[in-house]
Short mmCIF file of C-alpha atoms and ligand atoms in Angstrom, two decimals:
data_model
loop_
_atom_site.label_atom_id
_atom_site.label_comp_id
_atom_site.label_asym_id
_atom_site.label_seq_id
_atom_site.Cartn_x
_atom_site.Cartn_y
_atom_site.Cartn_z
CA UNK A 26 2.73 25.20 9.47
CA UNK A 27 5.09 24.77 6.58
CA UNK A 28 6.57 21.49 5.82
CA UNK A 29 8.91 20.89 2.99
CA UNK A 30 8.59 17.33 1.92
CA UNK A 31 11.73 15.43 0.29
CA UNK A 32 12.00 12.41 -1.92
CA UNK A 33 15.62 11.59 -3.00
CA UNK A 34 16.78 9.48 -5.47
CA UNK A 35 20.66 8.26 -6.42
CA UNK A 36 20.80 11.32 -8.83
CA UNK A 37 17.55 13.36 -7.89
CA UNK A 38 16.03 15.26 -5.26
CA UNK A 39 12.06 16.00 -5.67
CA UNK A 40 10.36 18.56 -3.37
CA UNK A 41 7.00 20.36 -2.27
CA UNK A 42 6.43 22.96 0.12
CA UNK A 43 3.23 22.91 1.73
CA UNK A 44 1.55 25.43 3.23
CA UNK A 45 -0.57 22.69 5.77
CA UNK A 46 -3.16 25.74 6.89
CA UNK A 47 -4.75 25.79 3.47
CA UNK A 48 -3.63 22.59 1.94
CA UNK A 49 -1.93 24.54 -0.73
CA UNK A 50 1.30 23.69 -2.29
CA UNK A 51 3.46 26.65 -2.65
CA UNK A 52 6.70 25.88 -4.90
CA UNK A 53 8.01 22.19 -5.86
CA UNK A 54 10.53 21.43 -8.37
CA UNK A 55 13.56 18.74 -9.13
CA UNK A 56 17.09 18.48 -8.31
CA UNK A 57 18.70 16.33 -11.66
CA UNK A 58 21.92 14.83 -11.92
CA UNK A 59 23.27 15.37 -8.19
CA UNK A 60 26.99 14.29 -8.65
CA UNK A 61 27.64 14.70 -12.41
CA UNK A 62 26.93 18.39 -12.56
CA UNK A 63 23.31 19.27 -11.66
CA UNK A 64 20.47 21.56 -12.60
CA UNK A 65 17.04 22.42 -11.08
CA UNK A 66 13.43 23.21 -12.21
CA UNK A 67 11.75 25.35 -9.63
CA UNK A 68 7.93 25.57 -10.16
CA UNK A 69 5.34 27.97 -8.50
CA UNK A 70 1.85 28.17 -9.51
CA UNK A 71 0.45 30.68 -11.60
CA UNK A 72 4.08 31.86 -12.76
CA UNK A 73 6.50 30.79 -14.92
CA UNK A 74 9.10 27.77 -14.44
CA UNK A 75 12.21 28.28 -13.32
CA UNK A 76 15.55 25.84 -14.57
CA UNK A 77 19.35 26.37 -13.83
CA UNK A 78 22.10 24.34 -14.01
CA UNK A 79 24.27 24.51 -10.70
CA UNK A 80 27.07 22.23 -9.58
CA UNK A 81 25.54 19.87 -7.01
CA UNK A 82 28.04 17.71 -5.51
CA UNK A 83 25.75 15.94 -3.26
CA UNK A 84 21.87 16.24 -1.69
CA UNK A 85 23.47 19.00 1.03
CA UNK A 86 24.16 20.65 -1.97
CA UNK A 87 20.80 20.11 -3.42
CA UNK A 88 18.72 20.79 -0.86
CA UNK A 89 21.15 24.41 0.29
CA UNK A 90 20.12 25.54 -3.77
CA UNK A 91 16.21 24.67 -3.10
CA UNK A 92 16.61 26.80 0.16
CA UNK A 93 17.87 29.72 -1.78
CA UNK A 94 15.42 29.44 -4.29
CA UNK A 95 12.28 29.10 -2.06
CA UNK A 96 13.27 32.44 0.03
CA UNK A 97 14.80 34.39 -3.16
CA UNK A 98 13.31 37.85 -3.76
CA UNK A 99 12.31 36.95 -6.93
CA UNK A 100 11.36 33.27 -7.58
CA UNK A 101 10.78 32.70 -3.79
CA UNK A 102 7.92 31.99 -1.76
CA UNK A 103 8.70 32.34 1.74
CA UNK A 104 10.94 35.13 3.41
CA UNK A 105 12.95 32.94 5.30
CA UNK A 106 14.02 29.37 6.04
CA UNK A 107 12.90 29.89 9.36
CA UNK A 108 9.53 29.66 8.06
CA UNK A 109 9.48 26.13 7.44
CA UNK A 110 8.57 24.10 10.43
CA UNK A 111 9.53 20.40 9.46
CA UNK A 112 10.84 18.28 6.60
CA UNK A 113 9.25 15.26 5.65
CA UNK A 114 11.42 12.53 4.19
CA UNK A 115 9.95 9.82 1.61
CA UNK A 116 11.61 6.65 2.00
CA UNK A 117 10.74 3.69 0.14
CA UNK A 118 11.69 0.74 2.98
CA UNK A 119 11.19 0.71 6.47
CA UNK A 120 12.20 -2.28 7.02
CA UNK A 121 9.76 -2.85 10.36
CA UNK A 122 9.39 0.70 10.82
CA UNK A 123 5.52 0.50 11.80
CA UNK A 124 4.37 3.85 11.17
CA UNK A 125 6.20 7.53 10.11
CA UNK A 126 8.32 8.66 12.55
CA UNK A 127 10.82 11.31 13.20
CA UNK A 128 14.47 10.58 12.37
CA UNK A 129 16.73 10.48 14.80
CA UNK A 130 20.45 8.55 15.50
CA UNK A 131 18.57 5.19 16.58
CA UNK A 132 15.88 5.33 13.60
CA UNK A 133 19.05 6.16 10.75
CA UNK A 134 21.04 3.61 12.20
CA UNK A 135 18.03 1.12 11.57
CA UNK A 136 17.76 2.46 8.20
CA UNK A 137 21.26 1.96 7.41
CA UNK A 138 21.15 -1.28 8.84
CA UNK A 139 18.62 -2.64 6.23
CA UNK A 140 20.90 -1.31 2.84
CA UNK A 141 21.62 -4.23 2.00
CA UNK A 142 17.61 -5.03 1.53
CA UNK A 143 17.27 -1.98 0.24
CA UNK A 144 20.53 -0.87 -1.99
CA UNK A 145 18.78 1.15 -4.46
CA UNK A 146 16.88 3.52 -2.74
CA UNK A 147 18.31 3.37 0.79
CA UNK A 148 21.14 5.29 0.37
CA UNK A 149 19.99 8.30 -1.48
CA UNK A 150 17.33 8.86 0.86
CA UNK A 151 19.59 8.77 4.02
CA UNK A 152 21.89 10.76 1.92
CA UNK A 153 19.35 13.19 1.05
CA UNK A 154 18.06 13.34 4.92
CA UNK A 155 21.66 13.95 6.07
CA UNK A 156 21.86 17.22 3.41
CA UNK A 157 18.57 18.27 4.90
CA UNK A 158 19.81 17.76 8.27
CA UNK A 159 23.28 19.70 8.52
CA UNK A 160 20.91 22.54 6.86
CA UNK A 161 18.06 22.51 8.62
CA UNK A 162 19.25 21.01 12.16
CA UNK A 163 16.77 22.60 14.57
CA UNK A 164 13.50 21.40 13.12
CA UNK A 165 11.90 18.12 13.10
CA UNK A 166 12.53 15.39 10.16
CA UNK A 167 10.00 12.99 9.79
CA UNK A 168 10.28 9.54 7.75
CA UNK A 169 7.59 8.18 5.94
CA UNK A 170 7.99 4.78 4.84
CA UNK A 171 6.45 2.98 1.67
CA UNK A 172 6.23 0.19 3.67
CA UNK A 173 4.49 0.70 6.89
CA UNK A 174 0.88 0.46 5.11
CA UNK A 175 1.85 -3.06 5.18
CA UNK A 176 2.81 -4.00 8.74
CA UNK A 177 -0.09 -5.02 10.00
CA UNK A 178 -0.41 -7.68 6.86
CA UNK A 179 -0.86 -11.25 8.79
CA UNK A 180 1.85 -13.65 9.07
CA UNK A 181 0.65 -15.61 6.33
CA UNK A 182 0.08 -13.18 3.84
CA UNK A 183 3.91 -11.85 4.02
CA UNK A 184 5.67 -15.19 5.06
CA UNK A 185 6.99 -16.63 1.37
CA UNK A 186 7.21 -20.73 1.62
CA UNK A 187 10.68 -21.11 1.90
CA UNK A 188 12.71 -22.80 4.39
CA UNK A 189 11.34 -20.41 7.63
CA UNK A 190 14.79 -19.96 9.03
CA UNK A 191 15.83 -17.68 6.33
CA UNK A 192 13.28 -15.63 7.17
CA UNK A 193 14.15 -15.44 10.34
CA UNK A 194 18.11 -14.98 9.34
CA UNK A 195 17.73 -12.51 6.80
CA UNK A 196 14.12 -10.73 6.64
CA UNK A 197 12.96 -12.30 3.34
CA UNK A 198 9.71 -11.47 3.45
CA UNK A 199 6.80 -10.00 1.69
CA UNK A 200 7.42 -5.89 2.49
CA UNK A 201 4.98 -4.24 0.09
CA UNK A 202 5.94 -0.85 -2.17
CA UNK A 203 3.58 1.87 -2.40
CA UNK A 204 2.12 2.22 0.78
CA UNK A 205 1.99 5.87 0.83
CA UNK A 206 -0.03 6.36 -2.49
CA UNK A 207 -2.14 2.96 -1.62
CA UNK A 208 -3.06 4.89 1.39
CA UNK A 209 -3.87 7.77 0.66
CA UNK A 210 -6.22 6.63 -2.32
CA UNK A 211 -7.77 4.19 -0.05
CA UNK A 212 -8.72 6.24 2.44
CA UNK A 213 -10.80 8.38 -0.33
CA UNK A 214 -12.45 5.37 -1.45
CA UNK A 215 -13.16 4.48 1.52
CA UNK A 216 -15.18 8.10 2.12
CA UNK A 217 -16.96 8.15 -0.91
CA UNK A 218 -18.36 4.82 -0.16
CA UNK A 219 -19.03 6.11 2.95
CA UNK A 220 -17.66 2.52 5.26
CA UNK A 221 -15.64 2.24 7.84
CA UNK A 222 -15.11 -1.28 6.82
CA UNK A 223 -15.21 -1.12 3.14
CA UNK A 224 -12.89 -3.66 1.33
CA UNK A 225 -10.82 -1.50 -1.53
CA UNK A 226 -8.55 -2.48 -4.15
CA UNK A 227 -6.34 -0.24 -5.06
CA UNK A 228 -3.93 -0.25 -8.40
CA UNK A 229 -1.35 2.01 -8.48
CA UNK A 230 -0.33 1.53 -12.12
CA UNK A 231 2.78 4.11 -13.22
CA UNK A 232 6.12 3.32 -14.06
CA UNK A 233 6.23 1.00 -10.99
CA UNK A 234 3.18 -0.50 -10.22
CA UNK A 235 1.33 -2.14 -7.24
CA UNK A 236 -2.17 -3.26 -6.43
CA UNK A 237 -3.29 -3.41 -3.03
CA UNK A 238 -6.26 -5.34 -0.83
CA UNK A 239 -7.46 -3.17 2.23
CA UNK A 240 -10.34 -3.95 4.86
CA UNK A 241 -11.14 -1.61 7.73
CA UNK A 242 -8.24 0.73 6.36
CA UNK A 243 -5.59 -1.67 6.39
CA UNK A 244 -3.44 -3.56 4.13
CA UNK A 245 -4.06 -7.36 3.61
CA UNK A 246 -2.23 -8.01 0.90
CA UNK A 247 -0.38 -6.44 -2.25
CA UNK A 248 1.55 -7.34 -5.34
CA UNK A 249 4.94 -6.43 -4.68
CA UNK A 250 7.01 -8.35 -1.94
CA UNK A 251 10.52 -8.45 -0.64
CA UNK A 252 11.27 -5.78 -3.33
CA UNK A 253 8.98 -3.81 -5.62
CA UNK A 254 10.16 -6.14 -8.65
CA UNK A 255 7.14 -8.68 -7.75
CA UNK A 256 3.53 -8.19 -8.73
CA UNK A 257 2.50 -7.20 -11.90
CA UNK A 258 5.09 -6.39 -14.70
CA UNK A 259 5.91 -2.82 -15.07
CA UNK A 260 7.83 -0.50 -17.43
CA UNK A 261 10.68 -2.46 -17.19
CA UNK A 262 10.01 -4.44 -14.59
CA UNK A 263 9.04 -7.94 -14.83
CA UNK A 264 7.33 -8.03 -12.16
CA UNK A 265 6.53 -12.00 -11.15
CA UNK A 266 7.82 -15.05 -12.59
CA UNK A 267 8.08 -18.35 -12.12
CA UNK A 268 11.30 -18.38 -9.36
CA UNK A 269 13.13 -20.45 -11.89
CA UNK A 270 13.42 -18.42 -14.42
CA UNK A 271 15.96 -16.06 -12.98
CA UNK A 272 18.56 -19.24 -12.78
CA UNK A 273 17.61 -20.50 -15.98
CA UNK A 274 18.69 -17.23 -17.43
CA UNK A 275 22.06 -17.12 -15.94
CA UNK A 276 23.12 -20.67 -16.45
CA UNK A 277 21.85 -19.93 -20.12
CA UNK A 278 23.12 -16.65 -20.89
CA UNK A 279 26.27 -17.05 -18.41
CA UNK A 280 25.12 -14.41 -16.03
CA UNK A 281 25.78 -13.19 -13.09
CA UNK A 282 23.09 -12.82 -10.07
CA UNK A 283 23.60 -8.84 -10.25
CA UNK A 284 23.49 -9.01 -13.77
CA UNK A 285 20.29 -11.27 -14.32
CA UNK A 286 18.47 -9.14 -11.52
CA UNK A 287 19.60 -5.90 -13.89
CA UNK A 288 17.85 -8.11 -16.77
CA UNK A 289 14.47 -8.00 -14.92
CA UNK A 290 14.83 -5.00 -13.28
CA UNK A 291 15.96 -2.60 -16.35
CA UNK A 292 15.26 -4.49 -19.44
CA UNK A 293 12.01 -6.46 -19.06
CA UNK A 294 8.25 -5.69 -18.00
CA UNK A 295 6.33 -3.14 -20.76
CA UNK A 296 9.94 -2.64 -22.02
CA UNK A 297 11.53 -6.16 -22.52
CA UNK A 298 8.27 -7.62 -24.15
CA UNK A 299 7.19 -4.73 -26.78
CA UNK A 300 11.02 -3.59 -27.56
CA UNK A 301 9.19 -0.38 -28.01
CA UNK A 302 9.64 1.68 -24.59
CA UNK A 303 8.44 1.38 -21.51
CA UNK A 304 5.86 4.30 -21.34
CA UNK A 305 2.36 2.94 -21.91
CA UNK A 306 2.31 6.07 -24.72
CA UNK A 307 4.56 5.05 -27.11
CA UNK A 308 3.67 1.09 -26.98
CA UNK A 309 -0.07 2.13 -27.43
CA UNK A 310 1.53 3.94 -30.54
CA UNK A 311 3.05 1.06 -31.66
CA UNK A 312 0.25 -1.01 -31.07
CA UNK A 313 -1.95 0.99 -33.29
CA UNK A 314 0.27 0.57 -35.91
CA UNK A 315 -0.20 -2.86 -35.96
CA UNK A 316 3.04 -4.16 -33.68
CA UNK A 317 2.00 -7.59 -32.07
CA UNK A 318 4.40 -6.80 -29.58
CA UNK A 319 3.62 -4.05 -28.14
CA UNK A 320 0.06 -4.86 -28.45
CA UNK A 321 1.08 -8.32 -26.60
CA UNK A 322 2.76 -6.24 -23.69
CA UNK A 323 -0.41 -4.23 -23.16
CA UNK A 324 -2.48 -7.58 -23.09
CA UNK A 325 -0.13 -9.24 -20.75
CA UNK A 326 -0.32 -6.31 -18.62
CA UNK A 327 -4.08 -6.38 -18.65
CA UNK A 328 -4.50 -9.62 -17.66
CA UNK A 329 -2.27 -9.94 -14.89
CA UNK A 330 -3.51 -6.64 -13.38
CA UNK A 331 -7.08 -8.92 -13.52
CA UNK A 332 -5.53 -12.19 -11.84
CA UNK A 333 -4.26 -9.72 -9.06
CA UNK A 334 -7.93 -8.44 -8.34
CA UNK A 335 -9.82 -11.35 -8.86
CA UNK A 336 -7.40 -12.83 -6.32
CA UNK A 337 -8.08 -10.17 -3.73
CA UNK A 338 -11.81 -10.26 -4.07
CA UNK A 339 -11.35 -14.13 -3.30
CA UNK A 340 -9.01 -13.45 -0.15
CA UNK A 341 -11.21 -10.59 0.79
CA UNK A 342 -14.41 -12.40 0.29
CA UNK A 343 -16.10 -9.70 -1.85
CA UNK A 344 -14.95 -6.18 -2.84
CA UNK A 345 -16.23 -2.36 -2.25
CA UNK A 346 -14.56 -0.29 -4.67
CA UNK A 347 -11.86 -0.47 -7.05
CA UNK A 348 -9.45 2.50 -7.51
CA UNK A 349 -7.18 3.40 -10.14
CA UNK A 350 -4.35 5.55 -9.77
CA UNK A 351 -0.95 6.55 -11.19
CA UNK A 352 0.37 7.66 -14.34
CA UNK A 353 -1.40 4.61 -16.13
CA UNK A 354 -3.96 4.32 -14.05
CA UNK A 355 -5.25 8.13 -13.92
CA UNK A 356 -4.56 8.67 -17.66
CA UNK A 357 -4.90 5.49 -19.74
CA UNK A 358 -8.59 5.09 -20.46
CA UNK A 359 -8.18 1.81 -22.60
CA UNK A 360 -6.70 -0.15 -19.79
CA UNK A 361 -9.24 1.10 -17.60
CA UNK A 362 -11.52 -0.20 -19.99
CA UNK A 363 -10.09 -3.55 -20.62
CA UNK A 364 -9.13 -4.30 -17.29
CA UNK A 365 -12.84 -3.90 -16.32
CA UNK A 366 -14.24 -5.82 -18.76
CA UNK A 367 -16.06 -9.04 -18.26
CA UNK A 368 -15.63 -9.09 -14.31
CA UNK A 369 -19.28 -8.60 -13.97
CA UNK A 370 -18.95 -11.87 -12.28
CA UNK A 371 -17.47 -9.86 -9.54
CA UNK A 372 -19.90 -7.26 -9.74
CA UNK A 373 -17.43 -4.56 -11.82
CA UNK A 374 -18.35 -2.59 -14.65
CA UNK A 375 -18.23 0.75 -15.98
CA UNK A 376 -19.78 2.88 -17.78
CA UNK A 377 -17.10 2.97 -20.91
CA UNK A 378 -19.04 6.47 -22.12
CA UNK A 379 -17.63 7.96 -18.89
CA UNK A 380 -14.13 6.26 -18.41
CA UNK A 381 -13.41 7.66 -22.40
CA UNK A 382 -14.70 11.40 -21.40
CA UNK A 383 -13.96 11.52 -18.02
CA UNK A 384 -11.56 14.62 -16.73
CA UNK A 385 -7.98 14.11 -16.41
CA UNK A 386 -6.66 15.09 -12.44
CA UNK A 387 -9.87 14.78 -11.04
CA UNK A 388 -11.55 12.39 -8.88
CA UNK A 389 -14.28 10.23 -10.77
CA UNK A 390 -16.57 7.48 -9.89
CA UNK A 391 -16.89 5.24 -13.14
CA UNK A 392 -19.68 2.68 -11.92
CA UNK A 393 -21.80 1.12 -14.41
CA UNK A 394 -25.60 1.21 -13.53
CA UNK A 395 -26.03 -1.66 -11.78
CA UNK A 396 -22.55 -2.72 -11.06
CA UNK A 397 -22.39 -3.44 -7.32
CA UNK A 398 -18.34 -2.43 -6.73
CA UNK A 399 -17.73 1.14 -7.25
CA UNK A 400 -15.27 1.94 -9.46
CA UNK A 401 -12.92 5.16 -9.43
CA UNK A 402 -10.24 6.70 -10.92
CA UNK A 403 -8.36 8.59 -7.99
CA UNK A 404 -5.35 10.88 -8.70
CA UNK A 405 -3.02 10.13 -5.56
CA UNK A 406 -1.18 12.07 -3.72
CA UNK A 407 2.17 10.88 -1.69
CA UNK A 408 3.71 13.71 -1.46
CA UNK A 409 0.32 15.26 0.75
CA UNK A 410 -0.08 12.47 2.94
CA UNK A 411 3.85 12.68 3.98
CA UNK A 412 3.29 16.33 4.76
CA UNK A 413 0.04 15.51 6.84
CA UNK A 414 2.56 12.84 8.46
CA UNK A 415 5.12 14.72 9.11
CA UNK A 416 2.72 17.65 10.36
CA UNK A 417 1.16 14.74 12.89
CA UNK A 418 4.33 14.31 14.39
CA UNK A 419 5.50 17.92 14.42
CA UNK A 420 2.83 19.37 16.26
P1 AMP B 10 4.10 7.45 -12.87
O1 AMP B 10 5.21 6.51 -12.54
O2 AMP B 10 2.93 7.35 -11.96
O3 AMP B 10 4.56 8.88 -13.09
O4 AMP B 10 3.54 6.97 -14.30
C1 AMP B 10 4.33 7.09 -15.45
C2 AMP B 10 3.71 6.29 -16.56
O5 AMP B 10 2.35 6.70 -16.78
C3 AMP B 10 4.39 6.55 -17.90
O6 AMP B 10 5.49 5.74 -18.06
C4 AMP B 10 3.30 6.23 -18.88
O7 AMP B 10 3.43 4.86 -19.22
C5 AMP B 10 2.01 6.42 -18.13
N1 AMP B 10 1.21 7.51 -18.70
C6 AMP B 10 1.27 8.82 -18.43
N2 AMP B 10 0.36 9.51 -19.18
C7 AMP B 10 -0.27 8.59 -19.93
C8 AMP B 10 -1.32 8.64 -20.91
N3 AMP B 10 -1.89 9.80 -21.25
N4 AMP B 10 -1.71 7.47 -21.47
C9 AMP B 10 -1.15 6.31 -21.13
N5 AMP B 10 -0.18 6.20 -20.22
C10 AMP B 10 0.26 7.31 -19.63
#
């Protein structure tokens, strides 16, 4: 079967087509700037990339222009839309949506129900689902939810110790981001070491980041909570503080609370401390040039990412394997390096030799002789396991 698989954003629509017989991907590309004007990259591979500009009013728009593209005589790769046997939807929050599932009235209504935990990336994605709908009516769509990894977390691990009845009145609780990548890379690790009941922690470290603790394939804990802004900080991100700080700032600065969350959401993490950027790249860059600021960021980075694990080996009494993944994760060697360092207590080290030469896009086992947690570097995959989701509940 083919399944198209979706990820919309407030201005963006990513797909991949999938050819799920061989595993292959057969075109993906990126909507940009959905309701300013618009343009599209279209990428097969083994040929040249594609880019127009093309006035997209909304996702329906979007997703019509991917359509055309993927059957067109020339830059397509399927004859027909007819070919494509189900769309599979990434959305970020699922409120209490257990596992993937496909959309129908009662599951959008549930989704638009839970906006207002979820403004940022709620909308676009129903938006986007609703374009892919009115153009694809007669096939399944299937959501797959960043957060469902996490449902089976105890009580205690995503209950927050405040006063219990607003938990109760407005779902503040510990949700956990990342779910889809998390799972997928755990599941890898949890092959190559070859156990059922391995404990894995995983850190997804990109422009968002998350780590996560899983036993017997599920989630028991991870870094970011009611919204992805917790954990560790991030390109812009903060990630978490003491929960004073955010009033402190707005009594000080006379700020509002949409304003001070913009603060830690936009203008802080990597970002906010170097005053470089907030790609790992260009502070790195900085940092070699002798800016104790960006070299700070990095180290403050470092050593929360550490705190994180050594606090899951202690919940999880012990650890398997450690992955990284991401756009930090798979490509920046130094962090690797320093995040790994002097946890030998734990039973982690690598071999340094490796983790400098090692292959970029591959899967690679960085264990130190000796060490007794196996550590990886393990490019994930989201976009996959939604197809394999949404090909589950298609069949
Ligand atoms: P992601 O959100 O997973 O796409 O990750 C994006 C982030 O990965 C960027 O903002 C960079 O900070 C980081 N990144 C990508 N390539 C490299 C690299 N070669 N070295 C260090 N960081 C990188």
């Amino acid at each position: 079967m083919k399944i198209l698989v979706v990820n919309a954003g407030s201005s963006s629509l990513k797909y991949q087509l999938f050819d799920m017989d061989s595993g292959e991907v057969l075109a993906k590309g990126l909507c940009e700037r959905i309701g300013i004007d618009g343009a599209i990259t279209h990428k097969r591979p083994g040929k040249e990339d594609y880019a127009q500009t093309a006035d997209l009013k909304d996702h329906k728009a979007a997703i019509e222009l991917v359509l055309s593209l993927l059957t067109d005589a020339e830059l397509g790769v399927i004859a027909s839309a007819d070919e494509i046997g189900a769309v599979g939807h990434r959305f970020a929050h699922g409120g209490k949506m257990k596992k993937s599932a496909i959309l129908g009235e009662d599951e959008i209504a549930y989704l638009e129900s839970i906006i207002e935990i979820n403004p940022l990336h709620g909308p676009p994605a129903i938006s986007g689902f609703k374009g892919c709908k009115a153009v694809m009516p007669n096939i399944p769509h299937v959501g797959v939810f960043d957060t469902s990894y996490y449902s089976d977390m105890e009580e205690h691990a995503y209950v927050y110790p405040i006063p219990y009845e607003l938990y109760e009145k407005y779902q503040i609780r510990r949700y956990g981001f990342h779910g889809t990548s998390h799972r997928f890379v755990a599941a890898k690790a949890q092959e190559l070491v070859g156990n059922k009941n391995a404990k894995i922690i995983t850190c997804h470290l990109g422009n968002g980041s998350s780590i996560t603790a899983t036993v017997n394939g599920k989630a028991i804990d991870t870094s970011m909570g009611f919204t992805p802004q917790d954990g560790v900080p991030m390109g812009t991100r903060s990630g978490a503080l003491d929960p004073t700080v955010p009033s402190y700032i707005m009594r000080k600065e006379g700020l509002s609370a949409d304003e001070v969350e913009k603060l830690l959401n936009s203008k802080s993490g990597l970002l906010g401390v170097s005053g470089v950027s907030s790609d790992c790249r260009d502070i790195r860059a900085a940092a070699a040039n002798g800016n104790h600021r960006a070299e700070l960021a990095m180290k403050i980075l470092v050593h929360n990412i550490k705190k994180i694990i050594g606090s899951y080996v202690a919940e999880m009494n012990g650890v398997d394997a450690l992955v990284f993944t991401a756009g930090i994760g798979e490509n920046d060697r130094a962090l690797r390096a320093e995040v790994c360092r002097e946890m030998s207590y734990l039973g982690i080290a690598i071999n340094e030799e490796l983790n400098e030469s090692c292959p970029r896009g591959e899967d690679v086992e960085l264990t130190a002789v000796g060490a007794s947690v196996r550590t990886f570097v393990l490019p994930t995959n989201e976009e996959y396991m939604i197809a394999l989701d949404t090909l589950n509940l298609s069949k």
